[in-house]
Coordinates of C-alpha atoms in Angstrom, one line a residue:
M1 CA 27.7 7.9 6.5
E2 CA 27.5 6.9 10.1
L3 CA 28.1 3.3 11.1
F4 CA 24.6 3.2 12.8
Y5 CA 22.8 3.2 9.4
F6 CA 24.9 0.2 8.1
L7 CA 24.3 -1.7 11.2
V8 CA 20.5 -1.2 11.1
F9 CA 20.4 -2.0 7.3
G10 CA 22.7 -5.0 7.8
A11 CA 20.7 -6.4 10.7
L12 CA 17.5 -6.2 8.9
G13 CA 19.0 -7.7 5.8
V14 CA 20.3 -10.8 7.8
I15 CA 16.9 -11.3 9.5
V16 CA 15.0 -11.1 6.1
A17 CA 17.5 -13.4 4.4
A18 CA 17.2 -15.9 7.3
L19 CA 13.4 -15.9 7.2
E20 CA 13.3 -16.4 3.5
L21 CA 15.9 -19.1 3.4
S22 CA 14.2 -21.0 6.3
K23 CA 11.1 -21.4 4.2
Y24 CA 12.9 -24.0 2.1
N25 CA 13.4 -26.2 5.2
K26 CA 9.9 -26.3 6.3
A27 CA 6.7 -27.8 4.9
R28 CA 5.4 -25.5 2.2
I29 CA 2.0 -25.2 0.6
V30 CA 1.7 -27.5 -2.4
T31 CA 0.4 -25.8 -5.5
T32 CA 0.0 -26.7 -9.2
P33 CA 2.2 -25.7 -12.1
A34 CA -0.8 -23.8 -13.7
F35 CA -1.2 -21.7 -10.5
N36 CA 2.6 -21.1 -10.3
A37 CA 2.6 -19.8 -13.9
F38 CA -0.4 -17.6 -13.2
K39 CA 1.2 -16.3 -10.0
N40 CA 4.6 -15.5 -11.6
N41 CA 3.0 -13.7 -14.5
Y42 CA 1.1 -11.5 -12.0
L43 CA 4.2 -10.9 -9.9
L44 CA 6.2 -9.9 -12.8
I45 CA 3.6 -7.3 -14.0
Y46 CA 2.9 -6.1 -10.5
S47 CA 6.7 -5.6 -9.9
L48 CA 6.9 -3.5 -13.1
M49 CA 4.0 -1.4 -12.1
M50 CA 5.4 -0.7 -8.7
A51 CA 8.8 0.0 -10.2
G52 CA 7.1 2.7 -12.2
D53 CA 5.6 4.1 -9.0
W54 CA 8.7 3.8 -6.7
L55 CA 11.1 5.4 -9.2
Q56 CA 9.1 8.6 -9.0
G57 CA 8.5 8.9 -5.2
P58 CA 11.9 10.1 -3.9
Y59 CA 12.3 12.7 -6.6
V60 CA 8.9 14.4 -6.9
Y61 CA 9.5 17.0 -4.2
F62 CA 13.1 17.5 -5.3
L63 CA 12.1 18.0 -8.9
Y64 CA 9.5 20.7 -8.0
S65 CA 12.1 22.5 -5.8
Q66 CA 14.6 22.4 -8.7
Y67 CA 12.0 24.2 -10.8
G68 CA 12.0 27.0 -8.2
F69 CA 8.7 26.3 -6.4
G70 CA 8.3 26.9 -2.7
K71 CA 6.9 24.6 0.0
G72 CA 3.5 26.1 -0.3
E73 CA 3.2 25.6 -4.1
I74 CA 4.6 22.1 -3.8
G75 CA 2.1 21.3 -1.0
Q76 CA -0.7 22.4 -3.5
L77 CA 0.7 20.1 -6.2
F78 CA 0.6 17.2 -3.7
I79 CA -3.0 18.1 -2.6
A80 CA -4.0 18.1 -6.3
G81 CA -2.8 14.5 -6.6
F82 CA -4.7 13.2 -3.5
G83 CA -7.7 15.4 -4.3
S84 CA -7.8 13.9 -7.8
S85 CA -7.6 10.4 -6.4
M86 CA -10.5 11.2 -4.1
L87 CA -12.7 12.8 -6.8
F88 CA -12.0 10.5 -9.7
G89 CA -11.0 7.3 -7.9
T90 CA -14.5 6.0 -7.3
I91 CA -15.5 6.8 -11.0
V92 CA -12.5 4.9 -12.5
G93 CA -13.1 2.1 -10.0
S94 CA -16.7 1.7 -11.1
L95 CA -15.7 1.8 -14.7
A96 CA -13.2 -0.9 -14.0
D97 CA -16.0 -3.1 -12.6
K98 CA -18.2 -2.4 -15.5
K99 CA -15.8 -2.1 -18.5
G100 CA -13.2 -4.6 -17.4
R101 CA -10.3 -4.8 -15.0
K102 CA -7.7 -5.5 -17.6
R103 CA -8.7 -2.4 -19.5
A104 CA -8.4 -0.4 -16.2
C105 CA -4.9 -1.7 -15.7
V106 CA -3.9 -0.7 -19.2
T107 CA -5.4 2.8 -18.5
Y108 CA -3.3 3.0 -15.4
C109 CA -0.1 2.5 -17.5
I110 CA -1.2 5.1 -20.1
T111 CA -2.2 7.7 -17.4
Y112 CA 1.0 7.3 -15.4
I113 CA 3.2 7.5 -18.5
L114 CA 1.5 10.8 -19.5
S115 CA 2.0 12.0 -15.9
C116 CA 5.7 11.2 -16.2
I117 CA 5.9 13.1 -19.5
T118 CA 4.5 16.3 -17.8
K119 CA 7.6 16.3 -15.4
H120 CA 9.7 17.6 -18.3
S121 CA 7.9 21.0 -18.1
P122 CA 8.6 23.6 -15.5
Q123 CA 5.2 25.2 -16.1
Y124 CA 3.1 25.0 -12.9
R125 CA -0.1 24.4 -14.8
V126 CA 1.4 21.5 -16.7
L127 CA 2.8 20.0 -13.5
M128 CA -0.6 20.4 -12.0
V129 CA -2.2 18.3 -14.8
G130 CA 0.5 15.7 -14.2
R131 CA -0.4 15.5 -10.5
V132 CA -4.1 15.0 -11.4
L133 CA -3.2 12.2 -13.8
G134 CA -1.0 10.7 -11.1
G135 CA -3.9 10.7 -8.6
I136 CA -6.1 8.9 -11.1
A137 CA -3.3 6.4 -11.8
T138 CA -2.8 5.8 -8.0
S139 CA -6.5 4.9 -7.6
L140 CA -6.2 2.4 -10.4
L141 CA -3.0 0.9 -9.1
F142 CA -4.5 0.1 -5.6
S143 CA -7.8 -1.3 -6.9
A144 CA -7.8 -2.5 -10.5
F145 CA -4.9 -4.9 -10.2
E146 CA -6.1 -6.5 -7.0
S147 CA -9.6 -6.8 -8.4
W148 CA -8.3 -8.5 -11.5
L149 CA -6.2 -10.9 -9.5
V150 CA -9.0 -12.0 -7.2
A151 CA -11.5 -12.5 -10.0
E152 CA -9.1 -14.4 -12.2
H153 CA -7.9 -16.6 -9.4
N154 CA -11.4 -17.6 -8.6
K155 CA -12.4 -18.0 -12.3
R156 CA -9.6 -20.4 -12.8
G157 CA -10.7 -22.5 -9.8
F158 CA -7.5 -22.1 -7.7
E159 CA -7.7 -22.8 -4.0
Q160 CA -8.6 -19.8 -1.8
Q161 CA -5.6 -20.3 0.4
W162 CA -3.2 -19.9 -2.5
L163 CA -4.4 -16.3 -3.0
S164 CA -2.5 -15.4 0.2
L165 CA 0.7 -16.7 -1.4
T166 CA 0.3 -14.3 -4.2
F167 CA -0.6 -11.4 -1.9
S168 CA 2.4 -11.9 0.4
K169 CA 4.9 -12.4 -2.5
A170 CA 3.5 -9.3 -4.3
I171 CA 4.1 -7.1 -1.3
F172 CA 7.6 -8.7 -0.6
L173 CA 8.7 -8.0 -4.2
G174 CA 6.7 -4.9 -5.2
N175 CA 6.7 -3.0 -1.9
G176 CA 10.1 -4.3 -0.7
L177 CA 12.7 -5.5 -3.1
V178 CA 11.5 -3.5 -6.1
A179 CA 11.3 -0.4 -3.9
I180 CA 14.9 -0.8 -2.8
L181 CA 16.2 -1.4 -6.3
S182 CA 14.2 1.5 -7.7
G183 CA 15.7 3.8 -5.1
L184 CA 19.2 2.6 -5.9
F185 CA 18.6 2.8 -9.6
G186 CA 17.1 6.3 -9.4
N187 CA 20.1 7.4 -7.3
L188 CA 22.4 6.0 -10.1
L189 CA 20.6 7.9 -12.8
V190 CA 20.5 11.2 -10.9
D191 CA 23.7 11.3 -9.0
S192 CA 26.2 8.8 -10.6
F193 CA 25.2 9.4 -14.3
G194 CA 24.2 13.0 -13.8
F195 CA 21.0 12.7 -15.9
G196 CA 19.1 15.1 -13.7
P197 CA 16.0 14.7 -11.5
V198 CA 13.7 14.0 -14.6
A199 CA 15.6 10.8 -15.5
P200 CA 13.8 8.6 -12.9
F201 CA 10.5 9.6 -14.4
D202 CA 11.6 8.6 -17.9
A203 CA 12.8 5.3 -16.5
A204 CA 9.4 4.8 -14.8
A205 CA 7.6 5.4 -18.1
C206 CA 9.7 2.7 -19.8
F207 CA 8.9 0.1 -17.1
L208 CA 5.2 1.0 -17.3
A209 CA 5.3 0.6 -21.1
I210 CA 6.9 -2.8 -20.8
G211 CA 4.3 -3.9 -18.2
M212 CA 1.5 -2.7 -20.4
A213 CA 2.7 -4.8 -23.3
I214 CA 2.8 -7.9 -21.1
I215 CA -0.7 -7.2 -19.9
L216 CA -2.1 -6.8 -23.4
S217 CA -0.5 -10.0 -24.6
T218 CA -1.0 -12.3 -21.6
W219 CA -4.1 -11.2 -19.5
S220 CA -7.7 -12.1 -20.1
E221 CA -10.5 -9.7 -19.3
N222 CA -12.8 -10.0 -16.3
Y223 CA -15.6 -7.8 -14.9
G224 CA -17.4 -7.0 -11.7
D225 CA -21.0 -6.4 -12.9
P226 CA -21.0 -5.9 -16.7
S227 CA -24.8 -5.5 -16.9
E228 CA -25.5 -2.7 -19.4
N229 CA -28.6 -1.5 -17.5
K230 CA -26.6 -0.2 -14.6
D231 CA -25.2 3.3 -14.9
L232 CA -22.3 4.8 -12.8
L233 CA -24.7 6.5 -10.4
M234 CA -26.5 3.2 -9.7
Q235 CA -23.1 1.5 -9.2
F236 CA -22.2 4.2 -6.6
R237 CA -25.5 3.8 -4.8
D238 CA -25.3 0.0 -4.7
A239 CA -21.7 0.2 -3.4
A240 CA -22.7 2.7 -0.7
V241 CA -25.7 0.6 0.3
T242 CA -23.4 -2.5 0.5
I243 CA -21.0 -0.7 2.8
A244 CA -23.7 0.7 5.0
S245 CA -25.7 -2.5 5.3
D246 CA -22.7 -4.8 6.0
E247 CA -20.8 -3.8 9.3
K248 CA -17.8 -6.0 8.3
I249 CA -17.3 -4.0 5.1
A250 CA -17.8 -0.7 6.9
L251 CA -15.3 -1.7 9.6
L252 CA -12.8 -2.8 6.9
G253 CA -13.1 0.5 5.1
A254 CA -12.6 2.5 8.3
I255 CA -9.6 0.4 9.3
Q256 CA -7.9 0.8 5.9
S257 CA -8.5 4.6 5.9
L258 CA -7.1 5.1 9.4
F259 CA -4.0 3.0 8.8
E260 CA -3.3 4.3 5.2
G261 CA -4.0 7.9 6.3
S262 CA -1.4 7.6 9.1
M263 CA 1.0 5.9 6.7
Y264 CA 0.8 8.6 4.0
T265 CA 1.2 11.3 6.7
F266 CA 4.3 9.5 8.0
V267 CA 5.7 9.6 4.5
F268 CA 5.5 13.4 4.6
L269 CA 6.8 13.7 8.2
W270 CA 9.7 11.3 8.6
T271 CA 12.3 13.7 7.0
P272 CA 11.7 16.7 9.3
A273 CA 11.3 14.4 12.3
L274 CA 14.8 12.9 11.7
S275 CA 16.4 16.3 10.7
P276 CA 14.5 19.0 12.6
N277 CA 17.5 21.4 12.4
G278 CA 18.7 20.5 8.9
E279 CA 20.9 17.6 10.0
D280 CA 22.7 15.8 7.2
I281 CA 21.0 12.5 6.8
P282 CA 21.2 9.9 3.9
H283 CA 17.7 10.1 2.6
G284 CA 18.1 7.4 0.0
F285 CA 19.8 5.0 2.3
I286 CA 17.2 5.5 5.0
F287 CA 14.4 5.0 2.4
A288 CA 16.0 1.7 1.5
T289 CA 16.2 0.8 5.1
F290 CA 12.5 1.5 5.4
M291 CA 11.8 -0.7 2.5
L292 CA 13.8 -3.5 3.9
S293 CA 11.8 -3.2 7.1
S294 CA 8.7 -3.6 4.9
M295 CA 10.1 -6.7 3.3
L296 CA 10.6 -8.1 6.8
G297 CA 7.0 -7.4 7.6
S298 CA 5.7 -9.1 4.5
S299 CA 7.8 -12.1 5.1
I300 CA 6.4 -12.4 8.6
A301 CA 2.8 -12.0 7.1
S302 CA 3.4 -14.8 4.6
R303 CA 4.3 -17.1 7.5
L304 CA 1.2 -16.0 9.6
M305 CA -1.3 -16.4 6.7
A306 CA 0.1 -19.8 5.8
R307 CA -1.1 -21.2 9.2
S308 CA -4.8 -22.2 9.2
T309 CA -4.9 -21.7 13.0
V310 CA -3.9 -18.0 12.8
K311 CA -6.6 -15.5 11.9
V312 CA -5.7 -12.3 10.2
E313 CA -8.4 -10.4 12.2
S314 CA -6.7 -11.5 15.3
Y315 CA -3.0 -10.6 14.8
M316 CA -3.7 -7.3 13.0
Q317 CA -5.0 -5.9 16.3
I318 CA -1.4 -6.4 17.6
V319 CA 0.1 -4.9 14.5
F320 CA -2.0 -1.7 14.8
S321 CA -1.1 -1.3 18.4
I322 CA 2.7 -1.7 17.7
S323 CA 2.3 0.8 14.9
A324 CA 0.7 3.4 17.3
A325 CA 3.4 2.9 19.9
S326 CA 6.2 3.3 17.2
L327 CA 4.8 6.7 16.0
M328 CA 4.6 7.9 19.6
L329 CA 8.4 7.9 19.8
P330 CA 8.9 11.4 18.4
I331 CA 6.7 12.7 21.2
V332 CA 8.5 10.6 23.8
T333 CA 12.0 11.6 22.6
S334 CA 11.1 15.3 22.5
L335 CA 9.9 15.2 26.1
V336 CA 13.1 13.3 27.3
E337 CA 15.5 15.3 25.4
P338 CA 14.3 18.6 23.8
P339 CA 15.6 19.2 20.2
S340 CA 18.9 21.0 19.8
K341 CA 18.8 24.4 18.2
V342 CA 22.2 23.9 16.6
R343 CA 21.9 23.8 12.8
G344 CA 23.4 21.1 10.7
G345 CA 25.6 18.2 11.8
G346 CA 24.8 14.6 11.9
I347 CA 21.6 12.8 13.2
S348 CA 21.0 13.2 17.0
F349 CA 20.5 10.5 19.5
P350 CA 16.7 11.0 19.6
G351 CA 16.9 10.7 15.9
F352 CA 18.5 7.3 16.1
I353 CA 15.7 6.1 18.5
Q354 CA 13.1 7.5 16.2
L355 CA 14.7 5.8 13.2
L356 CA 14.4 2.4 15.0
G357 CA 10.7 3.2 15.7
F358 CA 10.1 4.2 12.1
C359 CA 11.7 0.9 10.9
T360 CA 9.2 -1.0 13.2
F361 CA 6.3 1.0 11.7
E362 CA 7.4 0.1 8.2
A363 CA 7.6 -3.5 9.2
C364 CA 4.0 -3.2 10.4
V365 CA 3.2 -1.7 6.9
G366 CA 4.7 -4.8 5.4
I367 CA 2.4 -7.0 7.4
F368 CA -0.6 -4.7 6.7
W369 CA -0.7 -4.9 2.9
P370 CA -1.0 -8.7 2.3
S371 CA -3.3 -9.0 5.4
I372 CA -5.7 -6.2 4.3
M373 CA -5.7 -7.8 0.8
K374 CA -6.7 -11.1 2.3
M375 CA -9.5 -9.5 4.4
R376 CA -10.8 -7.6 1.3
S377 CA -10.9 -10.8 -0.8
Q378 CA -13.1 -12.4 2.0
Y379 CA -15.5 -9.6 2.8
I380 CA -16.0 -7.4 -0.4
P381 CA -18.4 -8.8 -3.0
E382 CA -16.9 -9.5 -6.3
E383 CA -19.5 -7.5 -8.5
A384 CA -18.4 -4.1 -6.9
R385 CA -14.9 -4.8 -5.7
S386 CA -13.1 -1.9 -7.4
T387 CA -15.9 0.5 -6.7
I388 CA -16.0 -0.3 -2.9
M389 CA -12.2 -0.3 -2.7
N390 CA -12.0 3.2 -4.1
F391 CA -14.9 4.3 -1.8
F392 CA -12.5 3.3 1.0
R393 CA -10.0 5.8 -0.3
I394 CA -12.2 8.8 -0.1
P395 CA -11.8 9.4 3.7
L396 CA -8.1 8.6 3.3
N397 CA -7.5 11.2 0.7
I398 CA -9.6 13.8 2.6
F399 CA -7.4 13.2 5.7
V400 CA -4.2 13.5 3.8
C401 CA -5.3 16.7 2.0
I402 CA -6.2 18.2 5.3
V403 CA -2.9 17.3 6.8
L404 CA -0.9 18.7 3.9
Y405 CA -2.9 21.9 3.9
N406 CA -2.2 22.4 7.5
V407 CA 1.4 21.0 7.7
D408 CA 2.8 24.3 9.0
A409 CA -0.1 24.9 11.5
F410 CA 0.8 22.2 14.0
P411 CA 4.0 21.0 15.6
I412 CA 5.3 17.7 14.2
T413 CA 4.7 16.0 17.5
I414 CA 1.0 16.8 17.3
M415 CA 0.9 15.2 13.9
F416 CA 2.5 12.0 15.1
G417 CA 0.2 11.9 18.1
M418 CA -2.8 12.2 15.9
C419 CA -1.5 9.3 13.7
S420 CA -1.0 7.2 16.8
I421 CA -4.6 7.9 18.0
F422 CA -5.9 6.8 14.6
L423 CA -3.9 3.6 14.7
L424 CA -5.3 2.8 18.2
V425 CA -8.8 3.4 16.8
A426 CA -8.0 1.0 14.0
S427 CA -6.9 -1.7 16.6
I428 CA -10.3 -1.3 18.4
L429 CA -12.2 -1.5 15.1
Q430 CA -10.1 -4.6 14.2
R431 CA -11.2 -6.2 17.4
R432 CA -14.8 -5.5 16.6
L433 CA -14.3 -7.1 13.1
M434 CA -12.9 -10.2 14.6
V435 CA -15.8 -10.5 17.0
I436 CA -18.3 -10.2 14.2
S437 CA -16.3 -12.7 12.1
D438 CA -16.2 -15.2 14.9
S439 CA -20.0 -14.8 15.5
L440 CA -20.7 -15.9 12.0
K441 CA -19.0 -19.3 12.3
P442 CA -21.4 -22.3 12.5
R443 CA -22.0 -23.5 16.0
P444 CA -20.3 -26.8 16.9
Q445 CA -23.4 -28.6 18.1
E446 CA -25.2 -28.2 14.8
W447 CA -23.2 -30.2 12.3
T448 CA -22.9 -33.3 10.3
P449 CA -19.8 -34.8 8.7
T450 CA -21.1 -33.8 5.3
K451 CA -22.1 -30.3 6.2
E452 CA -18.8 -29.6 7.9
R453 CA -16.9 -30.6 4.9
D454 CA -18.9 -28.4 2.6
Q455 CA -18.5 -25.3 4.9
E456 CA -14.8 -25.8 5.1
A457 CA -14.6 -25.9 1.3
E458 CA -16.2 -22.6 1.0
P459 CA -14.4 -19.2 1.5
L460 CA -15.7 -16.8 4.0
S461 CA -18.7 -15.1 2.5
A462 CA -19.2 -11.3 2.4

């Protein structure tokens, strides 16, 4: 393995460690033992859930190829996953609001465990069923858990600012440290122990089962709108009306879809970008480096959100612009130095430059997750939170399905250029959201001491 990979990984590790250790030398937000116990319980469960997801990611494509399926058939399996998330996501989100978020989280565990079991079969139809189940589980993972957390946090009367602590720490652990450890553990199972590419899926099922047991024994139930006179169709209509009638929520949904669409496209593109001629690259080590970059981003986000003078709506404009620039690097490097036609070998110099840009993008991803969670907690109404969050995923899944279906139709540079454009649009929309948010602030000439104190005690209303 080339020294460059170790240097990048080591530099990122030193920076992350320095940022985390420096927190102990600065003033920290004072919380209560009750909140700390609540936060740690959620972080444990969220980490187990993310471990169940991350263990599978690096080996899905590899497992399908081991079963003898070609790129086209594998692409159809991936499309089935995103398509099922698009079709069923809103339904399961609405059921979570109506029937209970805890129940939805347990359903996530059961659904994903069943999806893992299907990986033992080489039959295409069985694998397709597994992808559909996985798509449903993904919708629940990115809506039900956050909805339960926000509702339970508010129900227990914790301060609104403390929610940012849980969000940033959840991303640092679940999307950073757990992702790195899951990649290393999966590599240990497959390569070192020789258990085969199905082993990570079995391990994922075990982590999901442990998390489900903790949920059942420690979580209480909460709801969005439990009224029995509201059917699913009415919930969909109310959520759509809420999005259409509130520009802030509509902008937030567009921003999320544009960024996550670019992010999921990047997941599919980074491997051919770094090895266009079949260069020998350490996929697992690069994946771990990306996750370390994401940890760096989440650590930066925790510092930004801890400052009352820094607005999420403001700094996210810069984050989206940096993300767009980082994904432009494959286009720039291809113009400066055309790709070599020699097959094999190590990573090229343009590949090194792109790798640094991709690490920058992953750091932006680490900032994005807790920041978008914070904005969703501010702007999305509690009674339809899961439904609206899954509405946001509809354009995202359509976009990713289209990209996967046409992955061979366009050069990779065109794909990256398209992602950069989407990220620039997200930055513009984020600017608009900030302008609207600032316009809703009370005017300084119309205040009294009592009124000002009451307004500051209240979270930003949707």
